[in-house]
Tab-separated table of C-alpha atoms in Angstrom:
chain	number	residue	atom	x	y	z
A	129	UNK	CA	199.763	103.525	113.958
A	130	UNK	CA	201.736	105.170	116.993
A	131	UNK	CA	201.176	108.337	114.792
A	132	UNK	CA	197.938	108.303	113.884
A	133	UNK	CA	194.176	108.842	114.966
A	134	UNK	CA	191.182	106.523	114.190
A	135	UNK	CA	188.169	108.313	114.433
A	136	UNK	CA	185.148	106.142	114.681
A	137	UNK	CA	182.258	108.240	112.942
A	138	UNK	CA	178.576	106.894	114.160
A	139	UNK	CA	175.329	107.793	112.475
A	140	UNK	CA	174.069	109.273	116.146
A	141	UNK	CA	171.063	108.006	117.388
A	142	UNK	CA	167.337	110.162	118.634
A	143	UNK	CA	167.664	107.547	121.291
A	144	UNK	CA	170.957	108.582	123.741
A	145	UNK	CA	171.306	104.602	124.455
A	146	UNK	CA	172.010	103.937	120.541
A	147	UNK	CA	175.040	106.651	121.136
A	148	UNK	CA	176.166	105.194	124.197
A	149	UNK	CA	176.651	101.796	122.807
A	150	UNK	CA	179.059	103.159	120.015
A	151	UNK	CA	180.374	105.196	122.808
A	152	UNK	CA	180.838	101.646	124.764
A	153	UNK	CA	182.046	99.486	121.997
A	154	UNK	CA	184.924	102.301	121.119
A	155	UNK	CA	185.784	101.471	124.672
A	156	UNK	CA	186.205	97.432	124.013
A	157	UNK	CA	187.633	98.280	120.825
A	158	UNK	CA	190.534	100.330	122.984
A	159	UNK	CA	190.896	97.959	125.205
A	160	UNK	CA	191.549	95.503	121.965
A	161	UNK	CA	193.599	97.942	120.941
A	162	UNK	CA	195.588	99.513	123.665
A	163	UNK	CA	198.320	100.918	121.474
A	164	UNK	CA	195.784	102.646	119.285
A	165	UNK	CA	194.274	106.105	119.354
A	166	UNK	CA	190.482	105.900	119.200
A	167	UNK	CA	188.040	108.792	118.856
A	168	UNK	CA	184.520	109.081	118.264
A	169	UNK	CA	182.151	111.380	116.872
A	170	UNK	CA	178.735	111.317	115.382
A	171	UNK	CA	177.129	112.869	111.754
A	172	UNK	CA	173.931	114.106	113.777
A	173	UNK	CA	172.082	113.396	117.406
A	174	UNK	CA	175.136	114.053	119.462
A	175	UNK	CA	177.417	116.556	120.939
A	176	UNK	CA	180.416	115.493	119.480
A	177	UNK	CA	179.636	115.872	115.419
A	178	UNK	CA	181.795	115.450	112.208
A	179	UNK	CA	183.883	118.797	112.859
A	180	UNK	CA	185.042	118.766	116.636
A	181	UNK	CA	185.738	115.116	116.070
A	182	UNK	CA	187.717	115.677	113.554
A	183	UNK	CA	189.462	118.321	114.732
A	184	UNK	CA	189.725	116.417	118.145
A	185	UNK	CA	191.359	113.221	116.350
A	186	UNK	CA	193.655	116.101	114.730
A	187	UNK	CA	195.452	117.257	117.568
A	188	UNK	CA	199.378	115.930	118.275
A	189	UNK	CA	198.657	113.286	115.004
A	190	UNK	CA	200.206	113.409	111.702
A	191	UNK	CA	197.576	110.640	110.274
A	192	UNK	CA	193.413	110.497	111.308
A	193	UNK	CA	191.431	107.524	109.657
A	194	UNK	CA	187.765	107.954	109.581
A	195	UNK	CA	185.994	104.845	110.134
A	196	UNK	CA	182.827	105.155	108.549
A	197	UNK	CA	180.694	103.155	111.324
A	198	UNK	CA	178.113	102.122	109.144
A	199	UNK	CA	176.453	99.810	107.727
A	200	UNK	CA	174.893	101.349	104.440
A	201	UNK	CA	176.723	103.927	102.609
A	202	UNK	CA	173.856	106.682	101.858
A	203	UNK	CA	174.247	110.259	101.719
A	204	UNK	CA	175.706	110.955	105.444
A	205	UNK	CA	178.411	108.625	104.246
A	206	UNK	CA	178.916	109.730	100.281
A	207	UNK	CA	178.238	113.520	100.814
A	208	UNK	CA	178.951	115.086	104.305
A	209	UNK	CA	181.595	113.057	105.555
A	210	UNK	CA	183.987	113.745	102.525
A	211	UNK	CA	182.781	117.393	102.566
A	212	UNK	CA	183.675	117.103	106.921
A	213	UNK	CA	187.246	116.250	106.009
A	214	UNK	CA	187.607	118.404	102.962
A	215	UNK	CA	187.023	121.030	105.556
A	216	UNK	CA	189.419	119.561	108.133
A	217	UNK	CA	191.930	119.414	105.665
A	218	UNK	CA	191.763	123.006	105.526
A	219	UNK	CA	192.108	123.414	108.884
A	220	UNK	CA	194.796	121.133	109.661
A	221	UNK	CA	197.200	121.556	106.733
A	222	UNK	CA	199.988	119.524	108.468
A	223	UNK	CA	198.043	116.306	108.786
A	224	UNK	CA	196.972	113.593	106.259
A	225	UNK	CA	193.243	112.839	106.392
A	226	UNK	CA	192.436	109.160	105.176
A	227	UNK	CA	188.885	107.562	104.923
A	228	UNK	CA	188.347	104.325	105.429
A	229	UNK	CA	185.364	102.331	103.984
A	230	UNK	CA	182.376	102.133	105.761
A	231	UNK	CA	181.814	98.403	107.514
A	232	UNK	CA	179.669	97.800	104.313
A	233	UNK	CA	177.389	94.324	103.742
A	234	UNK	CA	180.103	92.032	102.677
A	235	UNK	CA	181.024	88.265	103.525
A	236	UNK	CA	182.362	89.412	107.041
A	237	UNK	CA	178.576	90.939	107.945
A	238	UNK	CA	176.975	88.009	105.970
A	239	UNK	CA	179.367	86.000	108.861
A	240	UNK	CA	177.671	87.635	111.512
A	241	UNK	CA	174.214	87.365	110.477
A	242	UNK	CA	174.536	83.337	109.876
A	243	UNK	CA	175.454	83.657	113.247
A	244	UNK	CA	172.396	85.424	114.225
A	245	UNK	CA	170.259	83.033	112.591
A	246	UNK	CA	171.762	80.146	113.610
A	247	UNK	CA	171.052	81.297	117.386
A	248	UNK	CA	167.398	82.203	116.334
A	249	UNK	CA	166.999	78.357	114.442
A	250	UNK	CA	167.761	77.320	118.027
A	251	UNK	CA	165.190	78.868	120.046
A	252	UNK	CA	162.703	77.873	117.594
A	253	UNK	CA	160.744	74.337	119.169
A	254	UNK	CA	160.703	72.810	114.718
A	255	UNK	CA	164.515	73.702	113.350
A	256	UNK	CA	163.159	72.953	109.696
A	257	UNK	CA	164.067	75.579	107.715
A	258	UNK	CA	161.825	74.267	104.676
A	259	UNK	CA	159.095	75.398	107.396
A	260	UNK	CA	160.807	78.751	108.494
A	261	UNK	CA	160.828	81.573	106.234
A	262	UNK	CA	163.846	84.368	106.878
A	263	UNK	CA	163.584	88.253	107.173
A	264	UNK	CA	166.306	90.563	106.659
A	265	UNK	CA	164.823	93.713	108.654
A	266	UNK	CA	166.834	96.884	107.804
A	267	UNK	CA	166.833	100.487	108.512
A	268	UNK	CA	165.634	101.503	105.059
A	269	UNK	CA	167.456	104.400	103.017
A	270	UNK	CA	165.987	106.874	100.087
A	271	UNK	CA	169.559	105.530	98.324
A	272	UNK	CA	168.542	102.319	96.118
A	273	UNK	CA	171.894	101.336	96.044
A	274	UNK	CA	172.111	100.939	100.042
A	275	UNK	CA	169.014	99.289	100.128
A	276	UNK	CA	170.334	96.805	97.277
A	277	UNK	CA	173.314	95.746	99.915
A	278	UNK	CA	170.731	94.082	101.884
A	279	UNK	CA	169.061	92.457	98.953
A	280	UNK	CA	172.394	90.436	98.039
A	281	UNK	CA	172.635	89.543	102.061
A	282	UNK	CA	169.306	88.240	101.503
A	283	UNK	CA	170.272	86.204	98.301
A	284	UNK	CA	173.467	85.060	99.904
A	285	UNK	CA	171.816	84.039	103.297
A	286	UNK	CA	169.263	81.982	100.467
A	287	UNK	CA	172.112	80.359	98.689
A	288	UNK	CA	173.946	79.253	101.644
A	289	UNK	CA	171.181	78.111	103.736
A	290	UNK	CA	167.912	75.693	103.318
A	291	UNK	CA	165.747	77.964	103.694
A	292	UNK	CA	163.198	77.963	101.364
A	293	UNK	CA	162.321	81.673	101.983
A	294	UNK	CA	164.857	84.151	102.690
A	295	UNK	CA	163.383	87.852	102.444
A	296	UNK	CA	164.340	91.544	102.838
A	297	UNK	CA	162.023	94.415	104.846
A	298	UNK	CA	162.755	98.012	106.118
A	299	UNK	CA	161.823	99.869	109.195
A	300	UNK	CA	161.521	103.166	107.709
A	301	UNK	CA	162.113	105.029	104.106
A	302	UNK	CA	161.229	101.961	101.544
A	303	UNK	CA	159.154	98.902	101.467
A	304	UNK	CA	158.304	96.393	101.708
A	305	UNK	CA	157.741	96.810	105.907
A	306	UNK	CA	157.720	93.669	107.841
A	307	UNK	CA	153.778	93.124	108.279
A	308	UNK	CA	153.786	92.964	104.278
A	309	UNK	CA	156.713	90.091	104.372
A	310	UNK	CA	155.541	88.114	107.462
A	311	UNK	CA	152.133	88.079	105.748
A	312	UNK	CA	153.200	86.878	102.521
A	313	UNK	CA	155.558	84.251	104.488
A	314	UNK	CA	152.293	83.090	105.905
A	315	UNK	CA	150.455	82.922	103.412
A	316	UNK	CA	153.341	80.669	102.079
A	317	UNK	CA	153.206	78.065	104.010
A	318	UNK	CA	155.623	79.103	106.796
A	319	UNK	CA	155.035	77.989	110.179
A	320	UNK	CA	157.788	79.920	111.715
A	321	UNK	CA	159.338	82.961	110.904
A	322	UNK	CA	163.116	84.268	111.862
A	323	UNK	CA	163.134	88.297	111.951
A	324	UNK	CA	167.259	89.224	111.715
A	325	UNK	CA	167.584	92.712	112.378
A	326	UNK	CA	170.296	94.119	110.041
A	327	UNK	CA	171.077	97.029	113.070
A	328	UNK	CA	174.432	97.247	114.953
A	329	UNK	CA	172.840	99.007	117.571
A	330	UNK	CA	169.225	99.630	119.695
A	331	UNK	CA	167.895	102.469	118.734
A	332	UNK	CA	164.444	104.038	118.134
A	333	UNK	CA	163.857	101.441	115.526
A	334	UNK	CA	164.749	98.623	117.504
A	335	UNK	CA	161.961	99.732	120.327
A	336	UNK	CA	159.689	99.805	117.428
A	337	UNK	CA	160.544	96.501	116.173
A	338	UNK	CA	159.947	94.719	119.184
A	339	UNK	CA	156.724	96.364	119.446
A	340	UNK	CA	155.581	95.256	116.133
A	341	UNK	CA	156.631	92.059	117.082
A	342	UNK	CA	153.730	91.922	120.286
A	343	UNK	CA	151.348	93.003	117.500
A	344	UNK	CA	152.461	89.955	114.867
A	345	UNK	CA	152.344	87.605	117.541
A	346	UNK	CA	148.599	88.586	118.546
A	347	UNK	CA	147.587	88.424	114.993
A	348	UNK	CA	149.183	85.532	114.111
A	349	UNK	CA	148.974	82.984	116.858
A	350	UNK	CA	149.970	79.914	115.132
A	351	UNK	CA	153.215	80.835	113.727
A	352	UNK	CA	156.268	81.169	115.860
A	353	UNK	CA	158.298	83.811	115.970
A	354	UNK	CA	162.043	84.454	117.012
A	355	UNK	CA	163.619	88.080	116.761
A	356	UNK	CA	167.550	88.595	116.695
A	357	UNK	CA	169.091	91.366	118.352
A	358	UNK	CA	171.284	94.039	117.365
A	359	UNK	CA	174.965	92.497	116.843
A	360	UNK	CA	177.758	95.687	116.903
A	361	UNK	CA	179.271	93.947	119.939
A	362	UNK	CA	179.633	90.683	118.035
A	363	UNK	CA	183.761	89.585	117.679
A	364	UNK	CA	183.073	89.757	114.029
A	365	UNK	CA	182.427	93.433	114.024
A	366	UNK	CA	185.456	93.948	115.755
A	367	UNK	CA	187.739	91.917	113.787
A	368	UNK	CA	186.445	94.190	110.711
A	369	UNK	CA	186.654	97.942	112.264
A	370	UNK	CA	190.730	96.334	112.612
A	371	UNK	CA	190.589	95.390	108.998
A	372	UNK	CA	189.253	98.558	107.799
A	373	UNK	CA	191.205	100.605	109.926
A	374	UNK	CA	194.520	98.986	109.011
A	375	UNK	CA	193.500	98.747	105.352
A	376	UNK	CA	193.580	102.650	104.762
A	377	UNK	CA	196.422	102.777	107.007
A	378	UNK	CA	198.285	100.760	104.397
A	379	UNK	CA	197.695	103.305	101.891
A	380	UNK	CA	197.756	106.602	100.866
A	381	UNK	CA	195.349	108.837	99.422
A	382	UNK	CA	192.419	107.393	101.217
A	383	UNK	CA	189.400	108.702	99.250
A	384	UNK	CA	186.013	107.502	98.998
A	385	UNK	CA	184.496	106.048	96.814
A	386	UNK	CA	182.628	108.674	95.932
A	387	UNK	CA	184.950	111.503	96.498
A	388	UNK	CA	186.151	113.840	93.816
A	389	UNK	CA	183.185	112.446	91.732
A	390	UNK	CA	180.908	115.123	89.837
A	391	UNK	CA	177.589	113.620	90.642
A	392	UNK	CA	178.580	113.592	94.261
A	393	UNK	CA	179.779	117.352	93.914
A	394	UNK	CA	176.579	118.155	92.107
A	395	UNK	CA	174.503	116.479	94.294
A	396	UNK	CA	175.700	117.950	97.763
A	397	UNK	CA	174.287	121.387	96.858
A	398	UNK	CA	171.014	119.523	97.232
A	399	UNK	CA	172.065	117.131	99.974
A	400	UNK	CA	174.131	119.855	102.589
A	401	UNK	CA	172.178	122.712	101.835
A	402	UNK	CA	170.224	122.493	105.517
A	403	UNK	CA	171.655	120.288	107.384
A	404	UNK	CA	172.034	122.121	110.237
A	405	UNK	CA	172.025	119.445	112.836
A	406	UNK	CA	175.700	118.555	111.359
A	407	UNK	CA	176.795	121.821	113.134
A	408	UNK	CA	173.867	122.301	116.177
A	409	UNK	CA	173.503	118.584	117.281
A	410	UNK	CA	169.756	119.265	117.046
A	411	UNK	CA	168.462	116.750	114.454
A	412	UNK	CA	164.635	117.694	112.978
A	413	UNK	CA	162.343	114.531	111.686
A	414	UNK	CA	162.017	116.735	108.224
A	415	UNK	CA	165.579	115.604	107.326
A	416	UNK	CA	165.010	112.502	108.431
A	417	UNK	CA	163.742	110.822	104.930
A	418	UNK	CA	167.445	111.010	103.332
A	419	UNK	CA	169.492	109.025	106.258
A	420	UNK	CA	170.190	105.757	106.394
């Protein structure tokens, strides 16, 4: 890896904290890593965006790996990150561009968010998860495939737990939205209710999940809540950004899995046309119904 750049591509965040935290984990990662080159950039919110980053993680290597650092693979991830390093590639003819896959919601996140849980079962004064229903809060995405990633964390977490109810809610995008859930849960039976946040970060949506929270608590003062936290800084998440990373350093060609397909290539017409924050840094809430 003496020879090569990994480029740790964030979402970017409205909120400057969210970017700061990738900012800070890239640090601990580094620090993990001493004998690696790490570089960040972000797909929108930030100063630093797919191009310069690229071009950054370019200079004096002969190898960059993008690290997709994200959870759901959605358009940023299928459609203007390949067309970022198709464009790099241009640029920088001497240097191989490789993609790694994005973090994903596989048996290493799954990991994690048993983790979570277990930490919120704690906190809770009745343990019984026959009595505590489960919610799987994501960010929500336009893509039904991303937003079917958290459905199988949510029948995995089911299958490996007691939990008699184990469902799946989104911030933003799609529904169901957590009132909807926590009232069915209710109505149920549950007496206490676990709400796992499926964010690596804080963000925007994270100060407006907490705030929901005061306003489920108020209406429903007999059941118990407990609310996990964001978990990017968990050892988990660090043991697979080295798996990923040293996975498409292993081998060659490094596409995505979407890249060099025809629907993608049809589809980015649609998808790129106006995204200008990818080259101003100044997102606009109109584009906002496509991320994830």
């Amino acid at each position: 890896m003496n020879d090569t750049t990994v480029l740790l591509v964030g979402h970017g965040s409205r909120n400057p904290a969210g970017n700061t935290e990738i900012e800070r984990f890239a640090a601990q990662w580094r620090a993990r890593r001493p004998d690696w080159r790490i570089e960040v950039c972000f797909i929108e919110y930030a100063e630093v965006l797919l191009d310069a980053g690229l071009d950054r993680a370019a200079h004096n290597a002969r190898r960059v790996i993008t690290l997709p650092f994200i959870l759901n693979a959605a358009g940023h991830v299928k459609m203007e990150l390949p067309a970022a390093i198709e464009r790099a590639r241009q640029r920088h003819r001497g240097v191989h561009f490789a993609c790694a896959r994005h973090l994903g919601m596989g048996r290493e996140i799954l990991g994690v968010l048993q983790a979570q849980l277990d930490r919120l079962m704690a906190e809770l004064h009745h343990p019984d998860p026959r009595t505590t229903g489960v919610i799987l809060l994501g960010r929500g995405s336009s893509d039904a495939g991303a937003n079917g990633e958290l459905a199988k964390l949510a029948r995995w977490l089911f299958e490996d737990s007691d939990h008699d109810l184990v469902d799946l809610a989104f911030t933003s995008i799609t529904w169901p939205r957590l009132e909807s859930v926590v009232q069915r849960q209710v109505r149920l039976g549950m007496s206490q209710i676990a709400i796992v946040p499926v964010y690596l970060f804080s963000g925007v949506l994270m100060d407006r999940i907490g705030a929901q929270l005061v306003r489920l608590r108020q209406q429903y003062p007999d059941v118990a809540f407990a609310l996990g936290g964001a978990f990017g800084f968990d050892a988990g998440v660090f043991d697979l950004v080295d798996a990923r990373a040293l996975g498409a350093g292993a081998t060659e060609g490094g596409l995505l899995e979407c890249d060099g397909c025809k629907y993608r290539l049809a589809a980015e017409a649609e998808h790129l046309h106006d995204h200008s924050h990818t080259h101003t840094g100044h997102g606009h809430d109109h584009h906002h119904h496509a991320h994830a």
